[in-house]
Coordinates of C-alpha atoms and ligand atoms in Angstrom, one line a residue:
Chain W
X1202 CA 0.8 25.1 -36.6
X1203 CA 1.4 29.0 -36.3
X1204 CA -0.7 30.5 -34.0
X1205 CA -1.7 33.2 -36.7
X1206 CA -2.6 29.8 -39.1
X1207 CA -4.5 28.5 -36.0
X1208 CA -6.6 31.7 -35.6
X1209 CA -7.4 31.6 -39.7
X1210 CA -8.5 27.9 -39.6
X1211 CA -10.7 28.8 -36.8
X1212 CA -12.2 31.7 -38.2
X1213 CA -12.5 30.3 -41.9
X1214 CA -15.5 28.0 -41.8
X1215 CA -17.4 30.8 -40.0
X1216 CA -16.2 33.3 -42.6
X1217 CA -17.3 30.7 -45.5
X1218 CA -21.0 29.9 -43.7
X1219 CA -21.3 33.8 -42.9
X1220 CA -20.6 34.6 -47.0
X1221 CA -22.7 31.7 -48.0
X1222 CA -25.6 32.6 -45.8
X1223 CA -25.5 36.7 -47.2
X1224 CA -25.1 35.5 -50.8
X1225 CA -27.9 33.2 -50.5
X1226 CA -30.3 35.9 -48.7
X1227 CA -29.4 38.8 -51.0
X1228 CA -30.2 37.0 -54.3
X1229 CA -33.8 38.4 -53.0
X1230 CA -35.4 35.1 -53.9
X1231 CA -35.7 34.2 -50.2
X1232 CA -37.8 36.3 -48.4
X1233 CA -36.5 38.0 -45.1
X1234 CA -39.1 35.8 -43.3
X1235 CA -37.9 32.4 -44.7
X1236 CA -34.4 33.4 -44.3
X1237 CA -33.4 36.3 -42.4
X1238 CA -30.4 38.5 -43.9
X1239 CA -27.5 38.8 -41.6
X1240 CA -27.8 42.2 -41.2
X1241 CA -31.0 42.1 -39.9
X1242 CA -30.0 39.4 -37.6
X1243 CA -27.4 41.5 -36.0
X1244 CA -29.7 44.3 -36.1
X1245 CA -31.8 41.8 -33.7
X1246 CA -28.9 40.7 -31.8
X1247 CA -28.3 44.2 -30.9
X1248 CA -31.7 45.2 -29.7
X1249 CA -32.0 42.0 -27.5
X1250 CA -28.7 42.9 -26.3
X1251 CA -29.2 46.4 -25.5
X1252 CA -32.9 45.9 -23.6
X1253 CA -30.9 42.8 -21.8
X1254 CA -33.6 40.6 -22.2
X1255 CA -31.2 38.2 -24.4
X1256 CA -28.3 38.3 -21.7
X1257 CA -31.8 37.1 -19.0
X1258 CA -32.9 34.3 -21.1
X1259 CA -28.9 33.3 -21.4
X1260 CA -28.7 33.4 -17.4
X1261 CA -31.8 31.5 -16.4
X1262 CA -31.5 28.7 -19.4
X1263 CA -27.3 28.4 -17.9
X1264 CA -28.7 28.8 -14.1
X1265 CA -31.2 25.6 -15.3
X1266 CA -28.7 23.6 -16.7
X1267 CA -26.6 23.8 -14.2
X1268 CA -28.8 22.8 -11.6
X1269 CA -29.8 20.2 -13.9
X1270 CA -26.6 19.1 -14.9
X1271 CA -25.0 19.6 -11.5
X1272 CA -27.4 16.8 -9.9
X1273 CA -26.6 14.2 -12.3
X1274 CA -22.7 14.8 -12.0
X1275 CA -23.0 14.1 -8.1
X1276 CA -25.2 10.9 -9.0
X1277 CA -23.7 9.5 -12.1
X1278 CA -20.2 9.6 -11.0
X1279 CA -20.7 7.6 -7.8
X1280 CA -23.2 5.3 -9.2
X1281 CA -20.7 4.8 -12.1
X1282 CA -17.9 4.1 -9.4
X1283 CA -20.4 2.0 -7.6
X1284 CA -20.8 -0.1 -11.1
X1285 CA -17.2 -0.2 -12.1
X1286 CA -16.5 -1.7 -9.0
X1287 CA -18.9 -4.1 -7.7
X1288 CA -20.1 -7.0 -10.4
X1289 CA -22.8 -7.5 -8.5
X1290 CA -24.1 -3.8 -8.5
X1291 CA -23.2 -4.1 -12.4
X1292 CA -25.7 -6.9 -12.8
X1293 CA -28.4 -5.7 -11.0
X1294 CA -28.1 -2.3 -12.4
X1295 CA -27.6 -3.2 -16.1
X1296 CA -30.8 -4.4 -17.8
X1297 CA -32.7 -1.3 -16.4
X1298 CA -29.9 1.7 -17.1
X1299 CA -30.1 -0.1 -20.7
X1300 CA -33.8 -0.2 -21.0
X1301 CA -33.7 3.3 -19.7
X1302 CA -31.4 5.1 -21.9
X1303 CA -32.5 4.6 -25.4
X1304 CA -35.4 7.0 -24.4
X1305 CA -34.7 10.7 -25.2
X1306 CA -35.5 13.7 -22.8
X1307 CA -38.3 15.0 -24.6
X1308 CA -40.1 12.1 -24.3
X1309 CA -39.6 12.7 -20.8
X1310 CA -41.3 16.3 -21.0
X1311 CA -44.8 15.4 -20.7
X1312 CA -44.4 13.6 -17.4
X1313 CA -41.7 16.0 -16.1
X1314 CA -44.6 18.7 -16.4
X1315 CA -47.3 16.7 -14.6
X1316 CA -44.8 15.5 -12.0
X1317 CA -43.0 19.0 -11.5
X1318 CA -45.6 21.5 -12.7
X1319 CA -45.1 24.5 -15.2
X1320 CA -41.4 26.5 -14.3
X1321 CA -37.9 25.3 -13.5
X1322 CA -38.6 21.5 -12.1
X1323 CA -39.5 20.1 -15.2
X1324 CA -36.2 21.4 -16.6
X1325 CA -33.8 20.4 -14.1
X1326 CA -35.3 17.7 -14.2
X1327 CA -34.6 17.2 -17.9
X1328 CA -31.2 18.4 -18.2
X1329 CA -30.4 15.8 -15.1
X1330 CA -32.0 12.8 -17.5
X1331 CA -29.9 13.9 -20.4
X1332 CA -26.8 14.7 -18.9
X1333 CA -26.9 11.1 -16.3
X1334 CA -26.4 8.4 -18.7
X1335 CA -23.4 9.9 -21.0
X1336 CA -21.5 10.8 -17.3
X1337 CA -22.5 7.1 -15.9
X1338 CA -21.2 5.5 -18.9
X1339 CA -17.9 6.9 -19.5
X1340 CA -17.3 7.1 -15.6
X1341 CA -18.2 3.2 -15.3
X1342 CA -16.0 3.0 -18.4
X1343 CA -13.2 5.0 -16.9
X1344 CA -13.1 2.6 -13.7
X1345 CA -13.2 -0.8 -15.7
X1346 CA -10.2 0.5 -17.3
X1347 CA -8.0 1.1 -14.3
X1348 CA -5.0 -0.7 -15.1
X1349 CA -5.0 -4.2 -13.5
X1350 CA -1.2 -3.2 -13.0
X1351 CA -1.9 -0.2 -11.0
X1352 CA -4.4 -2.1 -8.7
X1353 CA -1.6 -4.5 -8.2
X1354 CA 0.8 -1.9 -6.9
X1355 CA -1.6 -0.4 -4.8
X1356 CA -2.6 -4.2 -3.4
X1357 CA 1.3 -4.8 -3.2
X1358 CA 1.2 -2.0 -0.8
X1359 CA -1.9 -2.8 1.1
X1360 CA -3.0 0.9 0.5
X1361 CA -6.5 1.0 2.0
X1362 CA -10.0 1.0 0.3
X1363 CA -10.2 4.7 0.8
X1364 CA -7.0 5.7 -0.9
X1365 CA -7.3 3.2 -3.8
X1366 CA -10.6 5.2 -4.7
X1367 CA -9.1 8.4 -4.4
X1368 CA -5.2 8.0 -5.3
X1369 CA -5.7 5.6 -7.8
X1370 CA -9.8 4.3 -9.2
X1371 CA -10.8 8.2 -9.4
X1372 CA -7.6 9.9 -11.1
X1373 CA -7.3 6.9 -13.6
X1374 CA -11.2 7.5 -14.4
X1375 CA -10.7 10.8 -14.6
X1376 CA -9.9 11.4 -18.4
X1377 CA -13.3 9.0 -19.2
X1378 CA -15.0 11.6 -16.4
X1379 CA -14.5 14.2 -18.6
X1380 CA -15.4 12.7 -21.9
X1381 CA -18.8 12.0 -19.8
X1382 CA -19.1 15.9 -19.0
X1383 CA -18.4 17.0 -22.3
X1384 CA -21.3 15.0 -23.8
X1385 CA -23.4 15.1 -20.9
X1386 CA -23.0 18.6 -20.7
X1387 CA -24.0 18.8 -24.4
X1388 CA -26.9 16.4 -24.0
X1389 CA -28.1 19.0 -21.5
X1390 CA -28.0 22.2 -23.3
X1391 CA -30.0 20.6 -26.1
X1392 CA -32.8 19.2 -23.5
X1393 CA -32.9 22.7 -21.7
X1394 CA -33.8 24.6 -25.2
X1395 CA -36.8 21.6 -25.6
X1396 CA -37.9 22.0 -21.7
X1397 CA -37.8 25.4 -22.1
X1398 CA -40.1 25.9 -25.2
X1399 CA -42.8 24.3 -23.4
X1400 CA -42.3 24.3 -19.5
X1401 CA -41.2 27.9 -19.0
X1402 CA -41.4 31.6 -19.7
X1403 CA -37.7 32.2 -20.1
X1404 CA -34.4 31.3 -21.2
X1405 CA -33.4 30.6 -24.7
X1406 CA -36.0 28.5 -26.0
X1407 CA -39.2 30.0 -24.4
X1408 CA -36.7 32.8 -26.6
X1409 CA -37.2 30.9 -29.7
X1410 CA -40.9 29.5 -29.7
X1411 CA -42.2 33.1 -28.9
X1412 CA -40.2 34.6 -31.7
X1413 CA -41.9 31.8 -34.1
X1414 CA -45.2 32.5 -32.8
X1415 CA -44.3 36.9 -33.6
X1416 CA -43.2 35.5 -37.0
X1417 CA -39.6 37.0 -36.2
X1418 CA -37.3 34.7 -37.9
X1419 CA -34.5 37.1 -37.2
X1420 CA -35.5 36.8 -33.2
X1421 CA -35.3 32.6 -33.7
X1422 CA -31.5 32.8 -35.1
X1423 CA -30.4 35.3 -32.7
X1424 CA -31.7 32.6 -30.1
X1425 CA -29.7 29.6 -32.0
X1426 CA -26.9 31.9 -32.2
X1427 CA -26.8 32.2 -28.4
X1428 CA -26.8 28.8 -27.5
X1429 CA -24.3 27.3 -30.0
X1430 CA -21.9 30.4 -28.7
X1431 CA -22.5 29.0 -25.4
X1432 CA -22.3 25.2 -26.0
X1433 CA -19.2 26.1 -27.5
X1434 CA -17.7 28.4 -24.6
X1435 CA -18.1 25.6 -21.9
X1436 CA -16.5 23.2 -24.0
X1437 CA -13.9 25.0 -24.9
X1438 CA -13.2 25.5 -20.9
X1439 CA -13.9 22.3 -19.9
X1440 CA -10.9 20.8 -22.7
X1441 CA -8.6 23.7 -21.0
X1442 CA -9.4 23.2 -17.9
X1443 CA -8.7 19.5 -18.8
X1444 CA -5.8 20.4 -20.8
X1445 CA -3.8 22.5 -18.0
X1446 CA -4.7 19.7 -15.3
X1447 CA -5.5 16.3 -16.4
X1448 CA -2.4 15.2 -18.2
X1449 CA -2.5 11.7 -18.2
X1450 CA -5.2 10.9 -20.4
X1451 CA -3.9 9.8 -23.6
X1452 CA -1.6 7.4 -22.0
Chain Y
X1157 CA 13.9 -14.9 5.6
X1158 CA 11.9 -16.5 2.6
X1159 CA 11.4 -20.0 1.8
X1160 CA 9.1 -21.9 -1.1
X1161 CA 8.2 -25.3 -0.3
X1162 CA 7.3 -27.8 -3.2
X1163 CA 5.2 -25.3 -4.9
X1164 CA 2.8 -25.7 -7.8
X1165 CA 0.9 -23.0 -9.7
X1166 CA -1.3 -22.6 -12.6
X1167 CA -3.4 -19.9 -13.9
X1168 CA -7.0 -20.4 -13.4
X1169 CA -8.4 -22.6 -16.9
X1170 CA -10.0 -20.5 -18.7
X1171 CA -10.8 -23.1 -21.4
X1172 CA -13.4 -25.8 -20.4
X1173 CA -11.7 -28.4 -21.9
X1174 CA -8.8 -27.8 -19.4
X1175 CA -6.6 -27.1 -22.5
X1176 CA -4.3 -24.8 -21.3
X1177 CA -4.3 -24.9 -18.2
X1178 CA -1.0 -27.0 -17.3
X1179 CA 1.4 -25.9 -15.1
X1180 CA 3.5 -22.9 -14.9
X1181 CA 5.8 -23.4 -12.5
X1182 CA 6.0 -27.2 -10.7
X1183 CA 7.6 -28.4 -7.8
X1184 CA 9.7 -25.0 -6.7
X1185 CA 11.5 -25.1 -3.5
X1186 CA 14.3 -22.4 -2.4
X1187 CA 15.4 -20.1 0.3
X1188 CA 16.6 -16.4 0.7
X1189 CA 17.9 -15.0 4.0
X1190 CA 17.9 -12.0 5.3
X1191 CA 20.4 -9.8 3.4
X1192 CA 20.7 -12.4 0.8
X1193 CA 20.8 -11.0 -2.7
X1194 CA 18.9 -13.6 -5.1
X1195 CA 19.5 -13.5 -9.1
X1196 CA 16.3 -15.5 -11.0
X1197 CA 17.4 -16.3 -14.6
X1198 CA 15.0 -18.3 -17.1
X1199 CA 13.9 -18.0 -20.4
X1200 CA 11.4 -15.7 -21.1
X1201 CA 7.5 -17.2 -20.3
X1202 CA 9.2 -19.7 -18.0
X1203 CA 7.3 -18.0 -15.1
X1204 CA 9.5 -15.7 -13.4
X1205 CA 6.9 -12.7 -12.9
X1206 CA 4.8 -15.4 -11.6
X1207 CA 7.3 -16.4 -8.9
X1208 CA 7.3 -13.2 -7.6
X1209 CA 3.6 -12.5 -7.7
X1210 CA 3.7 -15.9 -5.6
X1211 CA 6.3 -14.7 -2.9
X1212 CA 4.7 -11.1 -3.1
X1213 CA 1.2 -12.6 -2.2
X1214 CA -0.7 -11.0 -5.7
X1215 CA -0.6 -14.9 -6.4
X1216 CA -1.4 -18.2 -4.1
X1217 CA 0.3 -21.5 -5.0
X1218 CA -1.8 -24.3 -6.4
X1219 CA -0.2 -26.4 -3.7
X1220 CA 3.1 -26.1 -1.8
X1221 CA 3.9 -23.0 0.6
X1222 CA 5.3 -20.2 0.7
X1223 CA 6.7 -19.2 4.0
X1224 CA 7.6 -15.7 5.2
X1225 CA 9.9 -16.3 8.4
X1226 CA 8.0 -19.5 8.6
X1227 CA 4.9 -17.9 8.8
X1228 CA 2.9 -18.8 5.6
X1229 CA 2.0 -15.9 3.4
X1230 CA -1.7 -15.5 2.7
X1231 CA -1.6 -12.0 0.8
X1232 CA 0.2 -8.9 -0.4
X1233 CA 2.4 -7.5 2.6
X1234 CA 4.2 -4.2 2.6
X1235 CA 7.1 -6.1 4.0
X1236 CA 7.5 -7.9 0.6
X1237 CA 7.1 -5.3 -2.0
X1238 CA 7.8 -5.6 -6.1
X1239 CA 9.3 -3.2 -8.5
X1240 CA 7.4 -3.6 -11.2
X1241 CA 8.4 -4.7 -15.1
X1242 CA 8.1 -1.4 -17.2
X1243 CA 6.7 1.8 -15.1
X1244 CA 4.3 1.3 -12.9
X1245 CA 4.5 4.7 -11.3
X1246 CA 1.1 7.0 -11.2
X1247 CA 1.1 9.0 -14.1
X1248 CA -1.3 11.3 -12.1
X1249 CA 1.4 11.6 -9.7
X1250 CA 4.7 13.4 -9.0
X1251 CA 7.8 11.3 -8.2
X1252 CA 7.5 12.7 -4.2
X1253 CA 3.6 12.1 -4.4
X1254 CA 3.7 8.4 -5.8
X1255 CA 6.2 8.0 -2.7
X1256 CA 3.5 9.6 0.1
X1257 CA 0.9 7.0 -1.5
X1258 CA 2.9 4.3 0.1
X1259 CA 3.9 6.2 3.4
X1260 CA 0.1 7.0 3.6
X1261 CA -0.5 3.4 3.6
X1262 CA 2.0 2.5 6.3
X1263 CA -0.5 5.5 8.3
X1264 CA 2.3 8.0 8.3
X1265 CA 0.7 11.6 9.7
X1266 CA 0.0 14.0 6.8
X1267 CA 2.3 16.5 7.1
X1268 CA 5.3 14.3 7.7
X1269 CA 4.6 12.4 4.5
X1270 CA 6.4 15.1 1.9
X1271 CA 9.4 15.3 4.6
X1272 CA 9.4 11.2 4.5
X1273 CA 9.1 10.9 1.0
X1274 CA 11.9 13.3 0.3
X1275 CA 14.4 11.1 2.1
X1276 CA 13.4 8.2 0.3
X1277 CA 14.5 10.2 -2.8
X1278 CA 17.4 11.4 -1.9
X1279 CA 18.8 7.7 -1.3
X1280 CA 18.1 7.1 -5.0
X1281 CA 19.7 10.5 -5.7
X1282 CA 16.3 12.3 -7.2
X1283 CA 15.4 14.5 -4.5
X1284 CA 15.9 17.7 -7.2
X1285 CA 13.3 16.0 -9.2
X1286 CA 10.6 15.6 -6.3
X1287 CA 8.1 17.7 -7.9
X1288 CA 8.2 16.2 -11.6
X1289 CA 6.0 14.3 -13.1
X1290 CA 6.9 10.4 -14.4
X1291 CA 6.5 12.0 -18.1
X1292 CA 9.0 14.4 -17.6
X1293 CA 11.5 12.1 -16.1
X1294 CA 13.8 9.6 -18.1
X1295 CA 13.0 5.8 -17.9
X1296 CA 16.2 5.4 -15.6
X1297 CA 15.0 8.4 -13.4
X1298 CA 11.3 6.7 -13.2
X1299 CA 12.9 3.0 -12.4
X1300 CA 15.0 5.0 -10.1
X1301 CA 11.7 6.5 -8.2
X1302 CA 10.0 2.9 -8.5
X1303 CA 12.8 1.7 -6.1
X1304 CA 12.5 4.6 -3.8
X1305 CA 8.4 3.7 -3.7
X1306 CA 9.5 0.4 -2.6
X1307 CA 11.9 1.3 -0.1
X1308 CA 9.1 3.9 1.4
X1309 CA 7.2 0.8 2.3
X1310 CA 10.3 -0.4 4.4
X1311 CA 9.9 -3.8 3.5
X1312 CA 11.8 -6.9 4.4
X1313 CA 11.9 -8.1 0.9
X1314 CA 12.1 -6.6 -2.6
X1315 CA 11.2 -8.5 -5.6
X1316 CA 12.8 -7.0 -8.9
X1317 CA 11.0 -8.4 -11.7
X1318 CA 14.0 -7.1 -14.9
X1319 CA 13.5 -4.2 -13.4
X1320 CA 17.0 -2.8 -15.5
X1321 CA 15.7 -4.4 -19.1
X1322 CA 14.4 -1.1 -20.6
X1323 CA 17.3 0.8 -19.6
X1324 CA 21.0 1.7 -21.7
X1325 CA 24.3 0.6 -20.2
X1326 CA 25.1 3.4 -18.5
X1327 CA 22.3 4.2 -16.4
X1328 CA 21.9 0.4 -15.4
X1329 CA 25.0 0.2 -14.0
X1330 CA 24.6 3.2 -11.9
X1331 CA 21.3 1.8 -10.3
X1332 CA 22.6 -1.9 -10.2
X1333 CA 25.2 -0.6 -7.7
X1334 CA 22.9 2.1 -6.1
X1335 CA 20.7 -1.1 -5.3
X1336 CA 23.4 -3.4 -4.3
X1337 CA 24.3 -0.6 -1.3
X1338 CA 21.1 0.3 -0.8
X1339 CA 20.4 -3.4 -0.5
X1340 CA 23.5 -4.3 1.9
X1341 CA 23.0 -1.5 4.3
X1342 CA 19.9 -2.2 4.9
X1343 CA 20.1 -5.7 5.2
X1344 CA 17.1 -6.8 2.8
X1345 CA 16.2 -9.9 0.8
X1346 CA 16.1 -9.3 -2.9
X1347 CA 15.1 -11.3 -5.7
X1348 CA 15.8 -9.8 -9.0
X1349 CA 14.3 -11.2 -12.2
X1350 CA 16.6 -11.0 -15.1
X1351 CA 17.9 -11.8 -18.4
X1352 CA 21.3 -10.7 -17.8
X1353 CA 23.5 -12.9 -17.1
X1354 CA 26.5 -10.8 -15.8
X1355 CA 24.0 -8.5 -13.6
X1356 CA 22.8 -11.9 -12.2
X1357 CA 26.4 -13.1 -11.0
X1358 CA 27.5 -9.4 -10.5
X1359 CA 25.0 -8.9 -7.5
X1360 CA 23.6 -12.4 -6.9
X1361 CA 24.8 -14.0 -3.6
X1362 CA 22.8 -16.8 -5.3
X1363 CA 21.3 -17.6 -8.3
X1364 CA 18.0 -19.8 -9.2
X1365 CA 18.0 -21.4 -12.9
X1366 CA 14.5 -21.7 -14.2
X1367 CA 13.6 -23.9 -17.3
X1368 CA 10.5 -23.1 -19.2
X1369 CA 7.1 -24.9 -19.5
X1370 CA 6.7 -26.2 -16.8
X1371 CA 8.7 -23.7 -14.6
X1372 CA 11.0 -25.6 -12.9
X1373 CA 14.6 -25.4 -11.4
X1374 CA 16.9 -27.0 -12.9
X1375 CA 20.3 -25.4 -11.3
X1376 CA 21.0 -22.9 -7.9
X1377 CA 24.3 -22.1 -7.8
X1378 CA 25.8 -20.6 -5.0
X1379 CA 28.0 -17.7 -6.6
X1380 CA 29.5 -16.6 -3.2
X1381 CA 31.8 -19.9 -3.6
X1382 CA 32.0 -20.5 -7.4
X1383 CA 34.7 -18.6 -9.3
X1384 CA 34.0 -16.3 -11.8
X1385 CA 36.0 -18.2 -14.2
X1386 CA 33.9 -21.1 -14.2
X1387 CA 31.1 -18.4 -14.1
X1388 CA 31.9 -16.6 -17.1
X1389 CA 33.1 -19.2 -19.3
X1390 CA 29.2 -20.9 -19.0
X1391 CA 27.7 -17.5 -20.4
X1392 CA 29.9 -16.8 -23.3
X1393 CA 28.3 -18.6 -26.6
X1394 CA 25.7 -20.9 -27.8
X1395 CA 22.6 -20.5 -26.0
X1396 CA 20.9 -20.4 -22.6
X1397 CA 19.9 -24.3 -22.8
X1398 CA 23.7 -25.2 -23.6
X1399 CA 24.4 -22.8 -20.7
X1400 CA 21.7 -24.2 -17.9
X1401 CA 23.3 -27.9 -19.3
X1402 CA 26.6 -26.5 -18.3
X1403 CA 25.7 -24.9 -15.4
X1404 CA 24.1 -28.3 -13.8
X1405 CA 27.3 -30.3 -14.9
X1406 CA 29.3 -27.6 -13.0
X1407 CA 26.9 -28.0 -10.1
X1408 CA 27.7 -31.6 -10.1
X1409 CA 31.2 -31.4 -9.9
X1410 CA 31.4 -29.1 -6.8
Ligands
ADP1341 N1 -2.6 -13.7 -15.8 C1 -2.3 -14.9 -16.5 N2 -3.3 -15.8 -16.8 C2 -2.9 -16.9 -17.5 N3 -1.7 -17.2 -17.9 C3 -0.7 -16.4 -17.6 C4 -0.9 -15.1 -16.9 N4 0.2 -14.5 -16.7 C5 1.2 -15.3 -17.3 N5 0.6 -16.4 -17.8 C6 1.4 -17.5 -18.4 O1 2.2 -18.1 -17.5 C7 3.5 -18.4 -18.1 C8 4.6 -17.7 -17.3 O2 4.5 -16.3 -17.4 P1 5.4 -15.2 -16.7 O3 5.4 -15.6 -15.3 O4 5.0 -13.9 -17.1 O5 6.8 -15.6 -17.4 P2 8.2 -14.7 -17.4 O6 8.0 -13.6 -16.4 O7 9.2 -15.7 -17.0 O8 8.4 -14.2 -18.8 C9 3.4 -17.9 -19.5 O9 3.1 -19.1 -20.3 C10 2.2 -17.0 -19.6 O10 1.6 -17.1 -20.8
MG1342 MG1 8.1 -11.5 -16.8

């Protein structure tokens, strides 16, 4: 596809939900408070843009997700490893990682706010919940795939334990890795917003709830504006960063 | 010097009623020395990769022994590597980089592992291409680089399993006498796998006849005495059984 195309298929669905969104709020039968115009939405966007208090609850809901997220990346990865590898860790580990998962992170909230108190615990500590389990699964998926073949070589070599993780488990895992960041990453912006309307007094969601409790509709999509332009911006580096260096994936 | 004594193998039974599970290859004895340039030929599924996995160490015999200068292997050993069927470089790695895996495992220092690998390259004639990635090399360049792996491990043995199959004409002749040098100079044992019957006599100092299901060998003909007349007149027509038949009648009369 042309890169002018490209641009235009990009931009089309937006331009389509944009014109279906003002034609539906100037017919004047939906009231500004049930659905916002988008003029008044940008009008909002601006002002929370201008004082900087949208650009604040952007940094500290990121800065919690990433501490969130960041934990569960340096334990989901080695425990996955730890799985893919050893059967016996595999069977121990299995019935509870399944009877664990199924359970969302907001059911998670109440405890998280008696264990960690009101402020940032309870949300790292939910944004490390819903980020753990996609990252574990895909990397433990990642290592059970290593080709047999591969292993073989490396065997036929007598390449030691060490360099078999590094040169050959971790680099074959790696596409699977980064399937597991992608969701896990996703998992965790979703569980930050939730944490947020009820643990904190910042960041995007305490953003939201307050601007339902002011009756400022506007406020509210500004705040889901914010967060699916920033869901979308770390994907989109995370594939180019995987895109530029990781290769070997589809293989 | 190799040597297989009277051995058996079979795959694990993965069925309970032992269907199955009979044997793959039964009763193999033979010998390579030093500098000895062996050609395996057999139908296909007669259990030729599994002959090498045996002599490589992947793969233990069922009974019987397999003896590495009459020390019985137990295990993989860098001094008997394979080549593998079909690429089985590291995607995730450049050519130089799949060749400092190996000299990392024989504990060669960091920085002299690039240096190292480069030389390796440079006897299979890809040194230009050090920094590529398998991808963006052809399948006679990456089969080219899977030698120069093996060779990194300096090994006493290397075990070709139709290492050449996926290649055209051309290219396989160029690596069939790059490896027959590379071979002779350095005085190393080589079992190649193969279909072909003219590569087999063209390099073989000796070649091993397998017959399929069970695995066994039913001719090894020495092709440093026969004459390629009688050679090439067994290959010509009608079929690898009517050849093997004719190959053990020829055996019979030297
Ligand atoms: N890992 C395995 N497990 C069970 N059976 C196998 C395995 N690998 C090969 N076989 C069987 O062993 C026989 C010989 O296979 P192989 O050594 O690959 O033959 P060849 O290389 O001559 O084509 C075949 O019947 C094949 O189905
Ligand atoms: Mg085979």
């Amino acid at each position: 596809m042309s890169s002018a195309r490209r641009i235009l298929y990009f931009l089309l669905p937006f331009g389509v939900l944009l014109l279906a969104w003002a034609v539906l709020s100037g017919t004047g039968r939906l009231n500004a408070f049930i659905l916002p115009p988008p003029e008044s939405v940008f009008r909002a966007l601006g002002q929370s843009l201008v004082s900087g208090e949208l650009v604040r609850d952007m940094a500290s809901s990121l800065q919690r997700v990433g501490i969130g997220f960041l934990i569960a990346l340096v334990t989901a990865v080695p425990l996955g490893i730890l799985l893919g590898t050893s059967p016996r860790a595999r069977v121990l580990a299995d019935p509870l990682l399944k009877f664990l998962r199924p359970i969302p992170p907001i059911a998670w909230i109440p405890l998280a706010i008696v264990w960690f108190g009101i402020g940032n615990g309870p949300s790292y500590f939910l944004t490390m919940v819903a980020s753990f389990f996609p990252i574990l699964t895909n990397t433990f998926s990642g290592v059970e795939g290593v080709s047999r073949q591969h292993m073989a070589v490396a065997h036929c070599f007598q390449a030691s334990k060490a360099s078999i993780l590094t040169d050959i488990v971790l680099p074959s895992a790696l596409p699977m890795i980064i399937s597991g960041i992608r969701t896990g990453f996703g998992f965790a912006w979703m569980a930050v917003v939730a944490a947020e309307m009820i643990a904190t007094r910042s960041g995007l969601g305490y953003l939201i709830y307050t601007s339902q409790d002011m009756l400022r509709t506007d406020r509210v999509l500004v705040g889901m504006l914010a967060i699916g332009l920033i869901g979308f911006l770390v994907d989109t580096v995370i594939v180019m960063a995987r895109d530029r260096w990781v290769h070997w994936g589809n293989q | 010097m190799i040597a297989l004594d009277n051995v058996f193998f079979r795959y694990p039974a993965r069925r309970r009623d032992g269907l199955g599970d009979e044997w793959v290859l039964e009763d193999i004895s033979l010998s390579a020395m030093a500098g000895e340039f062996v050609s395996v030929l057999g139908p296909s599924g007669c259990g030729k990769s599994t002959l090498l996995s045996l002599i490589s160490g992947l793969l233990r015999p069922s009974s019987g022994k397999v003896l590495e200068r009459g020390r019985e292997v137990t295990g993989p050993s860098r001094t008997r590597v394979m080549i593998f069927q079909g690429h089985l470089l590291f995607p995730w790695k450049t050519a130089v980089q799949n060749i400092e895996f190996v000299l990392k495992s024989r504990g060669v220092a960091r920085n002299l592992r690039r240096g190292h690998a480069l030389e390796y390259l440079r006897r299979v004639k890809l040194e230009d291409h050090a920094d590529a990635f398998p991808r963006e090399l052809s399948g006679g360049m990456q089969q080219r680089i899977g030698i120069a792996r093996a060779l990194a491990a300096e090994p006493d043995v290397l075990l070709l399993d139709e290492p050449f199959s996926s290649l055209d004409l051309m290219t396989r002749c160029t690596i069939i006498d790059e490896l027959k040098t590379i071979a002779a100079d350095m005085n190393k044992t080589v079992f190649l796998v193969t279909h072909n019957l003219e590569e087999a006599f063209y390099v073989g100092h000796k070649a091993y006849l397998l017959s399929g299901s069970p695995g066994r060998i039913t001719a090894d003909i020495d092709l440093t005495t026969t004459k390629p007349d009688q050679l090439l007149s067994l290959g010509a027509d009608s079929g690898f059984q009517a050849f093997q038949e004719r190959v053990a009648a020829l055996m019979q009369d030297c």
